[in-house]
Coordinates of C-alpha atoms in Angstrom, one line a residue:
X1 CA 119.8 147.4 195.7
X2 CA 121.6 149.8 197.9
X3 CA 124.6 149.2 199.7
X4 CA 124.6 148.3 203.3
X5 CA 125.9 151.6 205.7
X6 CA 126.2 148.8 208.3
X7 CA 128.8 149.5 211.4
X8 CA 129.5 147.3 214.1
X9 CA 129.0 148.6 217.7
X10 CA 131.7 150.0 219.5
X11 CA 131.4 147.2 222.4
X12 CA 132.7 144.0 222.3
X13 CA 129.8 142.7 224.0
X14 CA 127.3 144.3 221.8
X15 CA 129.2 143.5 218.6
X16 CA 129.0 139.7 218.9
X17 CA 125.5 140.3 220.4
X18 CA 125.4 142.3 216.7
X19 CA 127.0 139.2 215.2
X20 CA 124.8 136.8 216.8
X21 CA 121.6 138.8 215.7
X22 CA 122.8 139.2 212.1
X23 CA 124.0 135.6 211.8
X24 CA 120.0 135.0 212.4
X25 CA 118.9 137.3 209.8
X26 CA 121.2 135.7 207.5
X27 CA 123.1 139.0 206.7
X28 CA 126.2 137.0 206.7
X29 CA 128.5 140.0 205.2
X30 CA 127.0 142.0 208.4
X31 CA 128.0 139.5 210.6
X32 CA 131.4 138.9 209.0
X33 CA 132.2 142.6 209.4
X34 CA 130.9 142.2 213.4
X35 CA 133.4 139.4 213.6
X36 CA 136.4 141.3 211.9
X37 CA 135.5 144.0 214.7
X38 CA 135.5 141.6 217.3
X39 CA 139.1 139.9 216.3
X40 CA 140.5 143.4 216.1
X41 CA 139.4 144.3 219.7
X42 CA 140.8 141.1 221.0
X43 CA 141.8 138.7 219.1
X44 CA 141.4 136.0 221.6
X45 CA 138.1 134.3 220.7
X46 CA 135.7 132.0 222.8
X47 CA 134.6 128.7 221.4
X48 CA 131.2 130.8 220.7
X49 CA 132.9 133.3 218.6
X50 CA 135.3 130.8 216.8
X51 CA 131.9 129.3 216.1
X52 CA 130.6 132.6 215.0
X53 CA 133.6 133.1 212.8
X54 CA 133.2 130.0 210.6
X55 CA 129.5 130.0 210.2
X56 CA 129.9 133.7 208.9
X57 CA 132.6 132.7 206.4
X58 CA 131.1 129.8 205.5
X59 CA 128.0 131.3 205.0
X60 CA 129.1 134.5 203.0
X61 CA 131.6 131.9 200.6
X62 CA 128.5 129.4 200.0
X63 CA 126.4 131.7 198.8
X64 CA 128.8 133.7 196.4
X65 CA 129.8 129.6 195.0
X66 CA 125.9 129.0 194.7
X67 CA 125.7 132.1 192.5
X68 CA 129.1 131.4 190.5
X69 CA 127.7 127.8 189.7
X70 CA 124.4 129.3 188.6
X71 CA 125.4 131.6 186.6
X72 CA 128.1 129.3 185.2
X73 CA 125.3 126.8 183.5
X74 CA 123.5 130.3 182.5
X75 CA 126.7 130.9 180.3
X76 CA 126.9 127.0 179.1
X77 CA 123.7 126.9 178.0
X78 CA 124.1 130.6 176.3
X79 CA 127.4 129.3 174.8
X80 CA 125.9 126.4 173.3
X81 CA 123.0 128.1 171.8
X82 CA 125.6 130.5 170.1
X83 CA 124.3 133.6 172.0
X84 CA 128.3 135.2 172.3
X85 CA 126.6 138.6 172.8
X86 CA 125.0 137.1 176.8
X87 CA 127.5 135.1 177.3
X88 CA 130.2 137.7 177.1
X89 CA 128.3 139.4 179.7
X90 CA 127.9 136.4 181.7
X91 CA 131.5 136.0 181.8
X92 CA 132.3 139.3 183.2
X93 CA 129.5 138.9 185.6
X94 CA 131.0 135.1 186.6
X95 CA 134.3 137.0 187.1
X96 CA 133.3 139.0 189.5
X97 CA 131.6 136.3 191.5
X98 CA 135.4 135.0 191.0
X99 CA 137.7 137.9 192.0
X100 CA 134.7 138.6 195.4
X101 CA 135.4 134.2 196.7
X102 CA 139.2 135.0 196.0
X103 CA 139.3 138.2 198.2

């Protein structure tokens, strides 16, 4: 799957408009990178955009746990059935799912 070349606007105005539209397309990295915008053009924010702000971390951060919890039984269950070859390579995968909720 290839990477998003998403940018932000160069409005205020049309990046929380941006934020707003991406938040309903559930492209919650999008919209977290419209936010970060925002904050850096002023980092006074509107109940709307505080709003904005926690529904697009919350969002991104859910997703990335519902991934790390699935993948987690994946390697359990791979574990127990004495596959070490898949779950190594679940574990580095898991990692990663890791290190990206830590950032």
């Amino acid at each position: 799957m290839p990477v998003s070349s998403f940018q932000p606007p160069e409005s205020r105005d049309e990046t929380i408009f941006m934020a707003k539209l991406c938040e309903q397309a559930e492209r919650h990295d999008e919209m977290v990178s419209c936010i970060k915008k925002a904050i850096k053009q002023n980092p006074e924010l509107s109940t709307e955009e505080r709003n904005l702000l926690a529904v697009a971390y919350k969002a991104q951060i859910g997703s990335r746990r519902a991934s790390w919890r699935i993948v987690s039984s994946i390697e359990q269950k791979e574990e127990m059935k004495g596959n070490t070859q898949h779950a190594k390579l679940i574990t580095t995968y898991r990692k990663m799912f890791e290190k990206e909720v830590g950032e």
